[in-house]
Each structure stands twice: as C-alpha cells, then as structure tokens.
Coordinates of C-alpha atoms and ligand atoms in Angstrom, one line a residue:
X27 CA 14.3 12.4 -53.3
X28 CA 16.3 15.5 -54.2
X29 CA 19.2 15.2 -56.6
X30 CA 21.7 15.5 -53.7
X31 CA 19.9 12.8 -51.8
X32 CA 20.2 10.6 -54.9
X33 CA 24.0 11.0 -54.9
X34 CA 24.1 10.1 -51.2
X35 CA 22.0 7.0 -51.9
X36 CA 24.4 6.0 -54.6
X37 CA 27.4 6.4 -52.2
X38 CA 25.5 4.6 -49.5
X39 CA 24.7 1.7 -51.9
X40 CA 28.3 1.3 -53.0
X41 CA 29.5 1.7 -49.4
X42 CA 27.4 -1.2 -48.3
X43 CA 28.6 -3.5 -51.1
X44 CA 32.3 -2.7 -50.4
X45 CA 31.9 -2.4 -46.6
X46 CA 33.3 1.2 -46.6
X47 CA 34.4 2.6 -43.3
X48 CA 31.4 4.6 -41.8
X49 CA 33.6 7.6 -40.9
X50 CA 34.9 7.8 -44.5
X51 CA 31.3 7.7 -45.8
X52 CA 30.2 10.4 -43.4
X53 CA 33.2 12.5 -44.5
X54 CA 32.3 12.2 -48.2
X55 CA 28.6 13.0 -47.6
X56 CA 29.2 16.7 -46.9
X57 CA 30.7 19.3 -49.2
X58 CA 33.8 20.9 -47.5
X59 CA 32.7 24.5 -48.5
X60 CA 29.6 26.1 -49.9
X61 CA 29.6 29.6 -51.4
X62 CA 26.4 31.3 -52.3
X63 CA 26.4 34.7 -53.9
X64 CA 23.9 37.3 -55.1
X65 CA 25.1 39.9 -57.6
X66 CA 23.7 42.6 -59.9
X67 CA 24.0 42.7 -63.7
X68 CA 23.2 45.6 -66.0
X69 CA 20.9 44.4 -68.8
X70 CA 20.8 45.8 -72.3
X71 CA 17.7 47.8 -71.7
X72 CA 19.5 49.7 -68.9
X73 CA 17.7 47.9 -66.0
X74 CA 19.7 46.1 -63.3
X75 CA 18.8 42.5 -62.4
X76 CA 19.9 40.4 -59.4
X77 CA 21.2 36.9 -59.9
X78 CA 22.0 34.0 -57.5
X79 CA 25.2 32.0 -58.0
X80 CA 26.7 29.0 -56.3
X81 CA 30.1 27.4 -56.0
X82 CA 30.2 24.2 -54.0
X83 CA 33.6 22.7 -53.1
X84 CA 32.9 19.1 -52.2
X85 CA 36.3 17.5 -51.6
X86 CA 40.0 18.3 -52.3
X87 CA 41.7 15.2 -51.0
X88 CA 43.1 14.4 -54.5
X89 CA 43.9 18.0 -55.6
X90 CA 42.3 21.4 -56.3
X91 CA 38.5 21.4 -56.6
X92 CA 37.4 20.9 -60.2
X93 CA 34.0 21.1 -61.9
X94 CA 31.9 23.0 -64.4
X95 CA 29.7 26.1 -64.1
X96 CA 26.2 26.0 -65.6
X97 CA 23.9 28.8 -66.4
X98 CA 20.4 27.3 -66.2
X99 CA 17.0 28.2 -64.7
X100 CA 16.9 25.1 -62.5
X101 CA 20.2 25.7 -60.8
X102 CA 19.9 25.7 -57.0
X103 CA 22.0 24.7 -54.1
X104 CA 20.8 21.1 -54.0
X105 CA 21.6 20.5 -57.6
X106 CA 25.1 22.1 -57.3
X107 CA 25.9 20.0 -54.2
X108 CA 24.9 16.9 -56.1
X109 CA 27.0 17.8 -59.1
X110 CA 30.0 18.7 -56.9
X111 CA 29.8 15.4 -55.2
X112 CA 29.7 13.5 -58.5
X113 CA 32.8 15.5 -59.6
X114 CA 34.9 14.2 -56.6
X115 CA 33.7 10.7 -57.4
X116 CA 34.4 11.1 -61.2
X117 CA 37.9 12.4 -60.8
X118 CA 38.6 9.5 -58.5
X119 CA 37.2 6.9 -61.0
X120 CA 39.7 8.0 -63.6
X121 CA 42.4 8.6 -61.0
X122 CA 43.4 12.2 -61.8
X123 CA 44.9 14.5 -59.1
X124 CA 41.9 16.8 -58.8
X125 CA 39.0 17.1 -56.3
X126 CA 35.4 17.9 -56.9
X127 CA 33.5 21.1 -57.2
X128 CA 30.6 22.6 -59.2
X129 CA 29.1 26.0 -59.8
X130 CA 26.1 27.6 -61.4
X131 CA 24.0 30.7 -61.8
X132 CA 20.2 30.5 -61.8
X133 CA 19.4 32.1 -65.2
X134 CA 17.7 31.2 -68.5
X135 CA 20.9 31.8 -70.6
X136 CA 18.9 31.4 -73.8
X137 CA 17.1 34.7 -73.0
X138 CA 20.4 36.7 -72.6
X139 CA 22.2 38.6 -75.4
X140 CA 25.9 37.9 -75.8
X141 CA 26.7 41.2 -74.0
X142 CA 24.4 40.3 -71.1
X143 CA 26.0 36.9 -70.9
X144 CA 29.5 38.5 -70.8
X145 CA 28.5 40.9 -68.0
X146 CA 26.8 38.1 -66.1
X147 CA 30.0 35.9 -66.4
X148 CA 32.3 38.7 -65.3
X149 CA 30.0 39.7 -62.3
X150 CA 29.9 36.0 -61.2
X151 CA 33.7 35.7 -61.4
X152 CA 34.0 38.9 -59.3
X153 CA 31.7 37.3 -56.7
X154 CA 33.6 34.0 -56.4
X155 CA 37.2 35.2 -57.3
X156 CA 38.5 34.8 -53.7
X157 CA 37.4 31.1 -53.6
X158 CA 38.9 29.9 -56.9
X159 CA 42.4 29.8 -58.5
X160 CA 44.7 27.5 -60.4
X161 CA 45.9 25.8 -57.1
X162 CA 42.5 26.1 -55.3
X163 CA 39.5 25.5 -57.5
X164 CA 39.4 25.3 -61.3
X165 CA 35.9 25.7 -62.9
X166 CA 35.1 24.6 -66.5
X167 CA 32.1 24.8 -68.9
X168 CA 28.9 22.9 -68.4
X169 CA 25.3 23.4 -69.5
X170 CA 24.9 26.8 -71.4
X171 CA 28.5 27.8 -70.8
X172 CA 31.2 27.3 -73.4
X173 CA 34.7 28.3 -74.4
X174 CA 33.7 31.9 -74.9
X175 CA 32.3 32.1 -71.4
X176 CA 35.6 30.6 -70.1
X177 CA 37.6 33.2 -72.0
X178 CA 35.6 36.0 -70.4
X179 CA 35.9 34.4 -67.0
X180 CA 39.7 33.9 -67.2
X181 CA 40.2 37.5 -68.5
X182 CA 38.1 38.8 -65.6
X183 CA 40.0 36.7 -63.0
X184 CA 43.4 37.8 -64.3
X185 CA 42.3 41.5 -64.2
X186 CA 41.3 41.0 -60.6
X187 CA 44.2 39.0 -59.4
X188 CA 47.0 39.9 -61.8
X189 CA 49.8 37.7 -63.2
X190 CA 49.5 34.6 -65.4
X191 CA 46.5 32.7 -64.0
X192 CA 45.6 30.8 -67.2
X193 CA 45.0 27.6 -65.2
X194 CA 42.1 29.1 -63.3
X195 CA 39.5 28.0 -65.8
X196 CA 39.6 25.1 -68.3
X197 CA 37.6 24.6 -71.5
X198 CA 39.1 27.9 -72.9
X199 CA 39.4 28.5 -76.6
X200 CA 42.4 27.0 -78.3
X201 CA 43.8 30.4 -79.1
X202 CA 43.6 31.5 -75.4
X203 CA 45.2 28.7 -73.4
X204 CA 42.8 25.9 -74.3
X205 CA 43.7 22.3 -75.0
X206 CA 43.4 20.5 -78.3
X207 CA 40.5 18.1 -78.0
X208 CA 38.6 19.8 -75.1
X209 CA 35.5 20.6 -77.1
X210 CA 34.8 17.0 -78.0
X211 CA 36.5 15.4 -74.9
X212 CA 33.4 14.4 -73.0
X213 CA 31.9 12.6 -75.9
X214 CA 35.2 11.1 -77.0
X215 CA 36.0 9.7 -73.6
X216 CA 32.6 7.9 -73.5
X217 CA 33.0 6.7 -77.0
X218 CA 36.4 5.1 -76.2
X219 CA 34.8 3.1 -73.5
X220 CA 31.7 2.3 -75.5
X221 CA 33.8 1.0 -78.4
X222 CA 35.7 -1.2 -76.0
X223 CA 32.5 -2.5 -74.4
X224 CA 31.0 -3.1 -77.9
X225 CA 34.0 -5.0 -79.0
X226 CA 34.1 -7.2 -75.9
X227 CA 30.4 -8.0 -76.3
X228 CA 30.4 -8.4 -80.1
X229 CA 28.0 -5.5 -80.7
X230 CA 28.0 -4.6 -84.4
X231 CA 27.7 -0.9 -85.1
X232 CA 25.8 -1.3 -88.4
X233 CA 23.1 -3.4 -86.6
X234 CA 22.8 -1.0 -83.6
X235 CA 20.2 1.7 -83.6
X236 CA 21.0 4.7 -81.4
X237 CA 19.0 7.5 -79.9
X238 CA 20.8 10.5 -78.5
X239 CA 19.0 12.8 -76.0
X240 CA 20.5 16.4 -76.0
X241 CA 22.3 18.0 -78.9
X242 CA 24.7 20.4 -77.2
X243 CA 28.4 19.9 -76.6
X244 CA 28.1 16.3 -75.3
X245 CA 25.1 15.2 -77.4
X246 CA 26.0 16.5 -80.9
X247 CA 29.6 15.3 -80.6
X248 CA 28.6 11.8 -79.4
X249 CA 26.0 11.6 -82.2
X250 CA 28.6 12.6 -84.8
X251 CA 31.2 10.1 -83.5
X252 CA 28.8 7.2 -83.3
X253 CA 27.5 8.0 -86.8
X254 CA 31.1 8.1 -88.1
X255 CA 31.7 4.7 -86.4
X256 CA 28.9 3.2 -88.5
X257 CA 26.1 3.3 -86.0
X258 CA 22.6 4.2 -87.2
X259 CA 21.6 7.2 -85.2
X260 CA 17.8 7.2 -85.4
X261 CA 16.8 9.7 -82.8
X262 CA 18.0 13.1 -81.6
X263 CA 16.5 15.8 -79.4
X264 CA 17.1 19.2 -77.8
X265 CA 15.1 21.3 -75.3
X266 CA 12.5 22.0 -78.0
X267 CA 11.7 18.4 -78.8
X268 CA 12.8 15.3 -80.6
X269 CA 13.1 13.8 -84.1
X270 CA 12.9 10.0 -84.8
X271 CA 13.9 8.8 -88.3
X272 CA 13.7 5.1 -88.9
X273 CA 16.2 5.3 -91.8
X274 CA 18.8 7.1 -89.6
X275 CA 20.0 10.7 -89.5
X276 CA 23.0 12.4 -91.3
X277 CA 24.4 13.9 -88.2
X278 CA 26.6 16.6 -89.8
X279 CA 23.5 17.8 -91.7
X280 CA 21.5 17.9 -88.4
X281 CA 24.3 19.9 -86.8
X282 CA 24.2 22.5 -89.6
X283 CA 20.4 22.4 -89.5
X284 CA 20.3 23.0 -85.7
X285 CA 22.4 26.1 -86.1
X286 CA 20.2 27.4 -88.9
X287 CA 16.7 26.6 -87.4
X288 CA 17.6 26.4 -83.7
X289 CA 15.7 23.1 -83.1
X290 CA 16.5 19.5 -84.2
X291 CA 12.9 18.7 -84.8
X292 CA 13.0 21.1 -87.8
X293 CA 15.6 18.9 -89.4
X294 CA 13.5 16.1 -91.2
X295 CA 15.6 16.7 -94.3
X296 CA 18.7 15.4 -92.4
X297 CA 17.2 11.9 -92.7
X298 CA 19.5 9.5 -94.5
X299 CA 18.3 9.2 -98.2
X300 CA 15.6 11.8 -97.5
X301 CA 14.8 12.3 -101.2
X302 CA 14.2 8.6 -101.7
X303 CA 11.9 8.1 -98.8
X304 CA 8.1 8.2 -99.4
X305 CA 6.7 11.6 -98.5
X306 CA 5.5 11.8 -94.9
X307 CA 7.5 8.7 -93.8
X308 CA 11.0 10.1 -93.4
X309 CA 10.8 11.1 -89.8
X310 CA 8.4 11.9 -87.0
X311 CA 8.5 14.7 -84.5
X312 CA 8.2 13.4 -80.9
X313 CA 8.3 15.0 -77.5
X314 CA 11.4 14.7 -75.3
X315 CA 9.5 12.1 -73.2
X316 CA 8.4 10.1 -76.2
X317 CA 11.9 10.0 -77.7
X318 CA 13.3 8.0 -74.7
X319 CA 10.7 5.3 -75.3
X320 CA 11.2 4.8 -79.0
X321 CA 12.7 1.6 -80.5
X322 CA 16.5 1.5 -80.4
X323 CA 19.4 -0.6 -79.1
X324 CA 21.5 2.1 -77.4
X325 CA 20.2 5.2 -75.7
X326 CA 22.7 7.9 -75.0
X327 CA 21.6 10.4 -72.4
X328 CA 23.4 13.7 -72.9
X329 CA 21.0 16.5 -71.8
X330 CA 20.2 16.8 -68.1
X331 CA 19.4 15.0 -64.9
X332 CA 16.4 12.9 -63.9
X333 CA 15.3 11.9 -67.4
X334 CA 14.8 8.2 -66.6
X335 CA 12.8 7.7 -63.5
X336 CA 10.4 5.2 -62.0
X337 CA 7.7 6.8 -64.2
X338 CA 9.3 5.8 -67.6
X339 CA 12.1 3.3 -66.9
X340 CA 10.0 0.2 -67.7
X341 CA 9.0 1.8 -71.1
X342 CA 12.7 2.1 -72.2
X343 CA 13.3 -0.2 -75.2
X344 CA 17.0 0.2 -75.4
X345 CA 19.3 -2.7 -74.3
X346 CA 22.1 -0.4 -73.4
X347 CA 22.2 3.1 -71.8
X348 CA 25.3 5.2 -72.0
X349 CA 25.1 8.3 -69.7
X350 CA 27.0 11.4 -70.8
X351 CA 24.8 13.8 -68.8
X352 CA 25.2 13.9 -65.1
X353 CA 22.6 12.1 -63.1
X354 CA 20.1 11.4 -66.0
X355 CA 18.9 8.1 -64.4
X356 CA 17.6 8.1 -60.8
X357 CA 18.2 5.3 -58.3
X358 CA 14.6 3.9 -58.6
X359 CA 15.0 3.7 -62.4
X360 CA 18.4 2.0 -62.0
X361 CA 16.6 -0.8 -60.2
X362 CA 13.9 -1.2 -62.8
X363 CA 16.4 -1.1 -65.7
X364 CA 18.6 -3.7 -64.0
X365 CA 15.6 -6.0 -63.5
X366 CA 14.8 -5.6 -67.2
X367 CA 18.5 -6.5 -68.0
X368 CA 19.3 -3.1 -69.5
X369 CA 23.1 -2.6 -69.2
X370 CA 23.8 1.0 -68.0
X371 CA 27.2 2.5 -68.3
X372 CA 27.2 5.4 -65.8
X373 CA 27.9 9.1 -66.0
X374 CA 30.8 9.1 -63.4
X375 CA 32.7 6.8 -65.8
X376 CA 31.4 7.7 -69.3
X377 CA 31.5 11.5 -69.1
X378 CA 34.9 11.7 -67.3
X379 CA 36.7 12.5 -70.6
X380 CA 35.7 16.2 -70.1
X381 CA 37.4 16.6 -66.8
X382 CA 40.3 14.5 -67.9
X383 CA 41.1 16.8 -70.8
X384 CA 40.4 19.8 -68.5
X385 CA 43.2 18.2 -66.3
X386 CA 45.4 18.1 -69.4
X387 CA 44.6 21.8 -70.1
X388 CA 45.5 22.7 -66.6
X389 CA 48.8 20.8 -66.9
X390 CA 49.6 22.6 -70.2
X391 CA 48.8 26.0 -68.7
X392 CA 51.1 25.3 -65.8
X393 CA 54.0 24.4 -68.0
X394 CA 53.1 26.8 -70.9
X395 CA 53.7 24.0 -73.4
X396 CA 50.9 22.8 -75.6
X397 CA 50.3 19.3 -76.9
X398 CA 49.2 18.2 -80.3
X399 CA 45.7 16.8 -80.7
X400 CA 47.0 13.2 -81.2
X401 CA 48.9 13.3 -77.9
X402 CA 45.7 14.5 -76.1
X403 CA 43.6 11.7 -77.7
X404 CA 46.2 9.0 -76.8
X405 CA 46.5 10.1 -73.2
X406 CA 42.7 10.4 -72.9
X407 CA 42.2 6.9 -74.3
X408 CA 44.7 5.4 -72.0
X409 CA 43.1 7.0 -68.9
X410 CA 39.5 6.1 -69.9
X411 CA 40.3 2.5 -70.8
X412 CA 42.3 2.0 -67.6
X413 CA 39.4 3.3 -65.6
X414 CA 37.0 1.0 -67.5
X415 CA 39.3 -2.0 -66.7
X416 CA 39.3 -1.1 -63.0
X417 CA 35.5 -0.7 -63.0
X418 CA 35.1 -4.0 -64.9
X419 CA 37.2 -5.9 -62.4
X420 CA 35.3 -4.4 -59.4
X421 CA 32.0 -5.4 -61.2
X422 CA 33.2 -9.0 -61.3
X423 CA 34.7 -8.9 -57.8
X424 CA 31.5 -7.5 -56.2
X425 CA 29.0 -8.9 -58.7
X426 CA 27.3 -5.6 -59.0
X427 CA 26.2 -3.0 -61.6
X428 CA 28.6 -0.8 -63.5
X429 CA 27.4 2.2 -61.5
X430 CA 28.1 0.5 -58.2
X431 CA 31.4 -0.7 -59.5
X432 CA 32.4 2.8 -60.6
X433 CA 31.4 4.2 -57.2
X434 CA 33.4 1.4 -55.5
X435 CA 36.5 2.2 -57.7
X436 CA 36.3 5.9 -56.7
X437 CA 35.6 5.2 -53.0
X438 CA 38.6 2.8 -52.8
X439 CA 40.9 5.5 -54.2
X440 CA 39.5 8.3 -51.9
X441 CA 39.8 6.0 -48.9
X442 CA 43.4 5.2 -49.7
X443 CA 44.1 8.9 -50.0
X444 CA 42.4 9.7 -46.8
X445 CA 44.5 7.1 -45.0
X446 CA 47.7 8.2 -46.6
X447 CA 47.0 11.8 -45.6
X448 CA 45.8 10.9 -42.1
X449 CA 42.6 12.9 -42.7
X450 CA 40.4 10.9 -40.4
X451 CA 42.9 10.0 -37.7
Ligands
NAD520 P1 25.0 22.1 -73.6 O1 24.4 23.3 -73.0 O2 26.0 22.2 -74.7 O3 23.8 21.2 -74.2 C1 22.7 20.8 -73.5 C2 21.7 20.2 -74.5 O4 20.6 19.6 -73.9 C3 21.1 21.2 -75.5 O5 21.1 20.7 -76.8 C4 19.7 21.4 -75.0 O6 18.8 21.9 -76.0 C5 19.4 20.0 -74.5 N1 18.3 19.9 -73.6 C6 17.9 20.6 -72.6 N2 16.8 20.1 -72.0 C7 16.4 19.0 -72.8 C8 15.4 18.1 -72.7 N3 14.4 18.2 -71.8 N4 15.4 17.1 -73.6 C9 16.3 17.0 -74.5 N5 17.3 17.8 -74.7 C10 17.4 18.9 -73.8 O7 25.5 21.2 -72.4 P2 26.5 20.0 -72.4 O8 27.8 20.5 -72.0 O9 26.4 19.2 -73.7 O10 26.0 19.2 -71.2 C11 25.0 18.2 -71.3 C12 25.1 17.2 -70.1 O11 26.4 16.7 -70.1 C13 25.0 17.9 -68.7 O12 24.4 17.0 -67.8 C14 26.4 18.1 -68.3 O13 26.5 18.3 -66.9 C15 27.0 16.9 -68.8 N6 28.5 17.0 -69.0 C16 29.0 17.9 -69.8 C17 30.4 18.0 -69.9 C18 31.1 18.9 -70.9 O14 32.3 18.9 -70.9 N7 30.4 19.7 -71.6 C19 31.2 17.2 -69.1 C20 30.6 16.2 -68.3 C21 29.3 16.1 -68.2

C-alpha cells in the first residue's frame, strides 16, 4: 500500500464507523490541485542540476491551503498527496480556518551547501509562486527545511510579487515576521495533550521510560520537554542511528553533542551520571530499527513515515505511542498494536501544534501586531486541549481508537462546512 493509499484507508475506516456520506468521502479522497515542477539550480562547482518539486493543494473548504515543504530524497507525488490530505484532516481536528496542502523537492538536503540550499529554495519559489500566497496557499517548514529556508522563500516571493506578503510562508525567523513559540510548537502541542492524557491515566513521569525517534525540530524539542517534565528519556536517534542508555540521557547535553558530532550515537557521555557508570555500561549504540524495539513505556515517533509496520509492530515494547511525525505507523501496524493493547495517540492530533502556531503567525502577519510567547502558549494549549476533548468524546461515542476518533472529529467538521457552503449540492 502506498502512503497515499494508507491515508485513504484511514479515511475509509473512519467513514465506515461514523457512516459518512459517500459523496463527501469521494470529495475528500482527491486533492483539488496538483502542481509538479522541474527547475534548474546552479551548484557551487558551476554545474547546473535539475530538480523536481511538488505542491499539492488538497482541500480549501476551511481556508487557504496550509502545509509544510520538505527537502528530502524520498519526496514524490504519492508522498506529497498523502501529506497534503493529512493536513486538511489535521487543521479540521484542531478546528482552525485553514485547509490542507503540502510541498516538497526531491533532494538530499544534507549534501547541499548553504548557498546551494538558498538557490534551490529561491528557484522552487519561482516555480510555484503563482499557486501560493497569503490568501491562497501558505507553506511552512517540514523535514530538512527550517526558519532560514522560510526567510529566503518569503524574500523571493516578495521580490516576485511586490508589496507586504509576510503571510505567504510561516515558520519564519522571529526577527522577520515569525511567531514566538513556532520553533517548539509541534512538540509543545503534543506535550500539552500527552500531559493531559498522563494526568487522566495516573501515569507518573519519573516511572516512565521514553524513547524518542528522530532528533530534529520535533524530536529534540519533545525529548527536552519530556526530560524537563521529569520523564526518563532512555533512547534517542537520528538518521545515522540510535543510542539507548538505561540510566537516561541529559537531553540538553545530547543537543549540544549532536551539533558538535553530527550524530546522536556519538553522545554516550550525555548519559545521566555518565562518570559514575561502570565503563562500557553507560549506553549502547543501536540501529534505528533496533531502537524502536527497546524496553520503554512511551515511544515518541518524530522522524518519518512508515516506521512501525506489520514487520515490527509486534516487537514494540512500549505501552503508549505518541506520533509527532506524519504517518509513522501504517494501518496494518495499527491493528497489531491495538490487539496488543498499545495506546496510540495519532499524528493528526499530536503534531497539530505546528500548524496551529503557523496559523497564529499568519494572523499576526495580517494584523502586523506580534504576541508575547505566553499568549502564544496559552492559545496553543487551549486549542490542543479542546481538540483532545472532542477526540476523547468521539472515542467514547464510537468505541474506537484515538486515530479513528481524530479522523471522525475532522470529517464531522469538514462535512458541516461542505453542507454550509453547499459544495456538494
Ligand atoms: P527535521 O528535519 O528537523 O528532523 C528530522 C529528524 O529525523 C532528523 O533528526 C533526522 O536525522 C531524523 N531521521 C531521519 N531518518 C531517520 C531514521 N530512519 N531514524 C531515526 N531518525 C531519522 O524534521 P522535523 O521538522 O522534526 O520533522 C519530523 C517529522 O515531524 C516529520 O514527519 C514531519 O512531517 C513531522 N512534523 C513536523 C512539523 C514541524 O513543525 N517541524 C509539524 C508537524 C509534523
């Protein structure tokens, strides 16, 4: 099953449970617009390379299309369609007035110099400029794109279109139209819900061992936040491999080490009480696959899609999975985990903090008035916890999983909008 087929099967599953109108389901199964572009970029050695880029605009019932842009070697149309569909669903789960879109360029960003990355960003913006805009489609960062990339992208768009167009991209640097709290928003939104879940279920942080897969924006922030809440983070990983430390890991130290050495599995000395642990017993290096199967209570998936599948789901030892990445667990794995009583809090709910603070940034750009960090946090918490309540109540009403309940919550909102707007009549 391709990633896009997985999203369709998730919609189909929720649609059956809630008895969704067949026409509405058919309407949400297709993206409204697909833009595929090919563009040249001058490399540092003077050669010119061609790149493929995509922008998929899935649905704008609720407002302008919204969703990140990733620079990764696996990017293809199927992946971008899946991610765009999840964005429409995600914005509807949290009830913000934005639709769903996603974009990407097929490139190994780690092999680009900063100047090549800047030229690639500007060339991609030139290629898609006519399809995006503050009232039309508002991209944001995703894998291997960050606030610097958004600054170049916004600058390029404004050069092309003229005027104040700050709201065309979100996830910009604070000094250039960004919002307080955007960098950590994805992790923060998930942690607000996780804390609420933990409180309702009497989960004690100090007795809870956590493994975090992925150590980029989402992963390093969630690891730091959970560590600061008193959880014992015992495992971390990045694209080069994983590190598992029984005694726990000092996350701030691991963050510094990752910058210095470029890989978390070089960071044994970040183990808690490293100097007092018997030599050779502090930590073990594990592969990315092995890390997911290590002993822990909570597994936070914050790297990429299709990490838990039918091949490894039954080896997962965690009791709880909290998805910050998009699509890290496939539908077959969902079934296996559910049979094994693993509680899974799904991506479309848990990582919606990123798009929610992007929404705040877009509002602040439109009014040219900027909020303090505390205001951003309070508003984010309110939206995330309201969404969680709504999902919880659908979970009880339909006696289904959190993923199904989150999809139902979104599909209810989108169906109501479609009715109000007369889209299918
Ligand atoms: P990022 O580029 O900042 O970090 C990605 C991390 O994943 C890196 O540490 C990389 O080394 C690691 N990684 C790659 N392959 C891996 C593997 N096989 N095993 C373990 N680690 C691996 O990206 P990000 O923004 O943190 O995004 C991570 C996930 O979160 C993506 O699925 C993204 O779509 C999702 N997400 C991000 C945001 C956001 O605001 N950044 C919002 C919603 C969802």
